[in-house]
CSV table of N, CA and C in Angstrom, one decimal:
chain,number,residue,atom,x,y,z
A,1,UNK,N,0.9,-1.2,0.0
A,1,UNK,CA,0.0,0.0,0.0
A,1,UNK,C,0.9,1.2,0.0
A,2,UNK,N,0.6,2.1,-1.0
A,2,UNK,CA,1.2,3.5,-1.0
A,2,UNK,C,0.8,4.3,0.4
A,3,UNK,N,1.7,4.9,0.4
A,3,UNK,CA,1.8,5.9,1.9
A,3,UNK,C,0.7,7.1,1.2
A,4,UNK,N,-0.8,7.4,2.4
A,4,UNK,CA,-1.7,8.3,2.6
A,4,UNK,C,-2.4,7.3,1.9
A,5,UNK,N,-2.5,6.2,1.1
A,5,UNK,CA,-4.0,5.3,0.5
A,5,UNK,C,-4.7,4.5,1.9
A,6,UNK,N,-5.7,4.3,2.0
A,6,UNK,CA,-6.5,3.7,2.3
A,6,UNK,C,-6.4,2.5,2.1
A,7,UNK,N,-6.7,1.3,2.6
A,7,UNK,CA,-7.0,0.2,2.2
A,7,UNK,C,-8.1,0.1,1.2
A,8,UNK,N,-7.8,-1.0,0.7
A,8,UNK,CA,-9.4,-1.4,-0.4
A,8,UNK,C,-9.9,-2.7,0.1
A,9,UNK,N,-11.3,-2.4,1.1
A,9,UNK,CA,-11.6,-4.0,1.5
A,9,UNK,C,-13.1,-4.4,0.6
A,10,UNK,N,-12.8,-5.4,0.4
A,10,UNK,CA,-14.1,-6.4,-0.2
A,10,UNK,C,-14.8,-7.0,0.4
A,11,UNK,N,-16.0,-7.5,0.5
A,11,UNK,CA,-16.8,-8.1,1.7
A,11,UNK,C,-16.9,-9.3,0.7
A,12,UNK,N,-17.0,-10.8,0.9
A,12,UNK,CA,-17.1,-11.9,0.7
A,12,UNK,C,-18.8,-11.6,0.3
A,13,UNK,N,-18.5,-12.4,-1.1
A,13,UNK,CA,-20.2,-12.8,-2.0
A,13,UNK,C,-20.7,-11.8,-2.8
A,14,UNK,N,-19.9,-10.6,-2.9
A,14,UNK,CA,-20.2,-9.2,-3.6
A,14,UNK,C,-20.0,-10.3,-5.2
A,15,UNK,N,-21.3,-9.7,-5.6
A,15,UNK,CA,-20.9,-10.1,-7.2
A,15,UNK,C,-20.1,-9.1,-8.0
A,16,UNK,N,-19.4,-9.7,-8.8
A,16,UNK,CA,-18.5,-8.7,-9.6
A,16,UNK,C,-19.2,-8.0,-10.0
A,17,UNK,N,-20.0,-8.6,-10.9
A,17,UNK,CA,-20.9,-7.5,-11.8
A,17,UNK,C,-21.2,-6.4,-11.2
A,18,UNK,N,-21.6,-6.1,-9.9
A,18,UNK,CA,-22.1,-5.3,-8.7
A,18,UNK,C,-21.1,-4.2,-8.8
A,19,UNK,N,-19.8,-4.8,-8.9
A,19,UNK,CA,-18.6,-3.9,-8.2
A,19,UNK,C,-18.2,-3.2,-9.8
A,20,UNK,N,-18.2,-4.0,-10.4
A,20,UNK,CA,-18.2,-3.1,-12.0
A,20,UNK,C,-19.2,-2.2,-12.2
A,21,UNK,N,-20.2,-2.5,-12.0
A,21,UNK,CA,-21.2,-1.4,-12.2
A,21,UNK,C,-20.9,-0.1,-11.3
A,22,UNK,N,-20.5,0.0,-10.3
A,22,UNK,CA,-20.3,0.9,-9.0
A,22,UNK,C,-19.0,1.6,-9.8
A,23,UNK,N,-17.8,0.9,-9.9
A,23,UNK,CA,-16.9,1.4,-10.6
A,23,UNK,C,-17.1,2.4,-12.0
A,24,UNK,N,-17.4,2.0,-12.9
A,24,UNK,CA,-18.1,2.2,-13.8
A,24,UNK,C,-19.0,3.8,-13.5
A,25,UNK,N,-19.5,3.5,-12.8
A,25,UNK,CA,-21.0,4.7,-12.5
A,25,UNK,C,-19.5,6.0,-11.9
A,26,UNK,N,-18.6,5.6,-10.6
A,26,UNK,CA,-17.8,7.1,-10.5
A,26,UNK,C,-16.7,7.3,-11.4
A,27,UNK,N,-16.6,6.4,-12.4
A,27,UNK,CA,-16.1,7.2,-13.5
A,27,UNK,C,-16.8,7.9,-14.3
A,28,UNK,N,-18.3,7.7,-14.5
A,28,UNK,CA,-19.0,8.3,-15.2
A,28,UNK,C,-19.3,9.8,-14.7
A,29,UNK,N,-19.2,9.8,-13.3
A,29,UNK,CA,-19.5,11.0,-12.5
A,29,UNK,C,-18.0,12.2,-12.9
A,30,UNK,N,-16.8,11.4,-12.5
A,30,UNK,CA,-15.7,12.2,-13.2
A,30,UNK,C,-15.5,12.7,-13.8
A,31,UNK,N,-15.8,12.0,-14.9
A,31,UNK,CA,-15.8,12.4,-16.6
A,31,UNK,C,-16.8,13.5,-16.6
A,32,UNK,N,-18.3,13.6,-16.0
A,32,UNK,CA,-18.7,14.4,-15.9
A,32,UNK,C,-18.7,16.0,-15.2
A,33,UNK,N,-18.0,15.5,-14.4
A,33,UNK,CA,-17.3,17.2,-13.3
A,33,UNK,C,-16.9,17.9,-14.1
A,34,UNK,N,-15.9,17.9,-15.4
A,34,UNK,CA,-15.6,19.2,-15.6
A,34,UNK,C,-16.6,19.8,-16.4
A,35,UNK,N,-17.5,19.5,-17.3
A,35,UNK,CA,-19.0,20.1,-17.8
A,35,UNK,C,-19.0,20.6,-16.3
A,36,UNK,N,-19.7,20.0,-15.7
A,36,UNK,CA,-20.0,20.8,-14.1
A,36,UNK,C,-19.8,22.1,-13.6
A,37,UNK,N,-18.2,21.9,-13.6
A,37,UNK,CA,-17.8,22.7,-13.1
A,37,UNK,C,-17.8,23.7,-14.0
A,38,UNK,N,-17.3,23.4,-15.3
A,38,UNK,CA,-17.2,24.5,-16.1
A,38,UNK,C,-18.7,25.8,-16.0
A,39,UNK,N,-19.9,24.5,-16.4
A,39,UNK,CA,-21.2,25.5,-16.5
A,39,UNK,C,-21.3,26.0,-14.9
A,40,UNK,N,-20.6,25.4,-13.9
A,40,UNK,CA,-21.1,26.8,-12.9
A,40,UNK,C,-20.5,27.8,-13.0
A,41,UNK,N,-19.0,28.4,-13.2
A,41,UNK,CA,-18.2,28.9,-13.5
A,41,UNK,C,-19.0,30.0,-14.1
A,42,UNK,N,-19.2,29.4,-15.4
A,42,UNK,CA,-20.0,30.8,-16.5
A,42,UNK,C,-20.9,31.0,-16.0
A,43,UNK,N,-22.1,30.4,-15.0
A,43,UNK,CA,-23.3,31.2,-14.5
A,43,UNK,C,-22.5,32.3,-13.2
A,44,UNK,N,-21.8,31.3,-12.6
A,44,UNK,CA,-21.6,32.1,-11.6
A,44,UNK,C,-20.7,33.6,-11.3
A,45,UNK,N,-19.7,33.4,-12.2
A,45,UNK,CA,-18.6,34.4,-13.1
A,45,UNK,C,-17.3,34.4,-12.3
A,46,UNK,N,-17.3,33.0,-11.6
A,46,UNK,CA,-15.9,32.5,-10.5
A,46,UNK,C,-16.0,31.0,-10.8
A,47,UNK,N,-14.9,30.5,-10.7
A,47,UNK,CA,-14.8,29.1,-10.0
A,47,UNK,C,-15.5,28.2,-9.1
A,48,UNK,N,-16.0,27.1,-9.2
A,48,UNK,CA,-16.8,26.6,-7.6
A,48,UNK,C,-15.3,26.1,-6.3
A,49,UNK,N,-15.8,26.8,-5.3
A,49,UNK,CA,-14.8,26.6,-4.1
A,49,UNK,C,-14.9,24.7,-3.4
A,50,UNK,N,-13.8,24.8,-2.8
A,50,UNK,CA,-14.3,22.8,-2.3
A,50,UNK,C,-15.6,22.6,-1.7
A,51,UNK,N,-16.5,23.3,-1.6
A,51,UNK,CA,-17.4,22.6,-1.3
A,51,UNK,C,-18.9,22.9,-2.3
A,52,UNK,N,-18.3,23.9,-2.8
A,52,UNK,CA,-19.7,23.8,-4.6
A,52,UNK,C,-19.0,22.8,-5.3
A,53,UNK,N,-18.0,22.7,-5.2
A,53,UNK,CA,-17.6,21.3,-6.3
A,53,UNK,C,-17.5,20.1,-5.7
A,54,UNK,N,-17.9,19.8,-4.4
A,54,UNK,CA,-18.0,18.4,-4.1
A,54,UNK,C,-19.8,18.2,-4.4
A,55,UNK,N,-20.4,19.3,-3.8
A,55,UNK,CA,-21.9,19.4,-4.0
A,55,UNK,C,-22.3,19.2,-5.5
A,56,UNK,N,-21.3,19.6,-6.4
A,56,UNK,CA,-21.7,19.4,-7.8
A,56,UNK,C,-21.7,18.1,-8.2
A,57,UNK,N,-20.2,17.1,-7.7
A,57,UNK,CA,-20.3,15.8,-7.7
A,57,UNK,C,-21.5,14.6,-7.0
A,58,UNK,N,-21.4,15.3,-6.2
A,58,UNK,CA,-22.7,14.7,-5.6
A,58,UNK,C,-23.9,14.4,-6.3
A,59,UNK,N,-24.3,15.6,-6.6
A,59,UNK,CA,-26.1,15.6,-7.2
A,59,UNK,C,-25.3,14.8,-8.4
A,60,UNK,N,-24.1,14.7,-9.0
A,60,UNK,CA,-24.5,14.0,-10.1
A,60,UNK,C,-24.1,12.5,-9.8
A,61,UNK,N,-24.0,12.3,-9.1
A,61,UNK,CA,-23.9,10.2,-8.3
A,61,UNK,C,-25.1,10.2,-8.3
A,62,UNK,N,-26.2,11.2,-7.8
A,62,UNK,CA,-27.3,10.6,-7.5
A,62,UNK,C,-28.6,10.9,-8.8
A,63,UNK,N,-28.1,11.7,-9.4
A,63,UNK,CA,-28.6,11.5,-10.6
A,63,UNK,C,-29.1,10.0,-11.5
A,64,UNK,N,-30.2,10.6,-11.5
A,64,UNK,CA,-30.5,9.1,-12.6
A,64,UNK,C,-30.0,8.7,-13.7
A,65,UNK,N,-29.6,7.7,-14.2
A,65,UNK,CA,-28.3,7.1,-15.4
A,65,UNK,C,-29.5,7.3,-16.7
């Protein structure tokens, strides 16, 4: 383990499929932050600070696919 990572633990009987789809979905959210960020940017006429840009990640995890 790299110095400051976290462990990665798995819980016995998780289907893979499960854990790919999960995977899968916060790359999808990634890929989508910088649209994000960008469109708040030009509404706003600044940057979003760490916590409009975690809020922006957020609503879009829970966004519907």
């Amino acid at each position: 383990m790299r110095a400051g990572r976290r462990p990665v633990m798995e819980i016995a009987g998780i289907d893979q499929r499960l854990i790919g789809w999960q995977s899968t979905r916060r790359q999808q959210v990634a890929d989508a932050l910088p649209v994000l960020l960008a469109d708040y940017q030009e509404r706003q006429g600044h940057p979003p600070g760490e916590r409009a840009a975690y809020a922006l990640g957020s609503r879009e995890a829970v966004r519907p696919r």
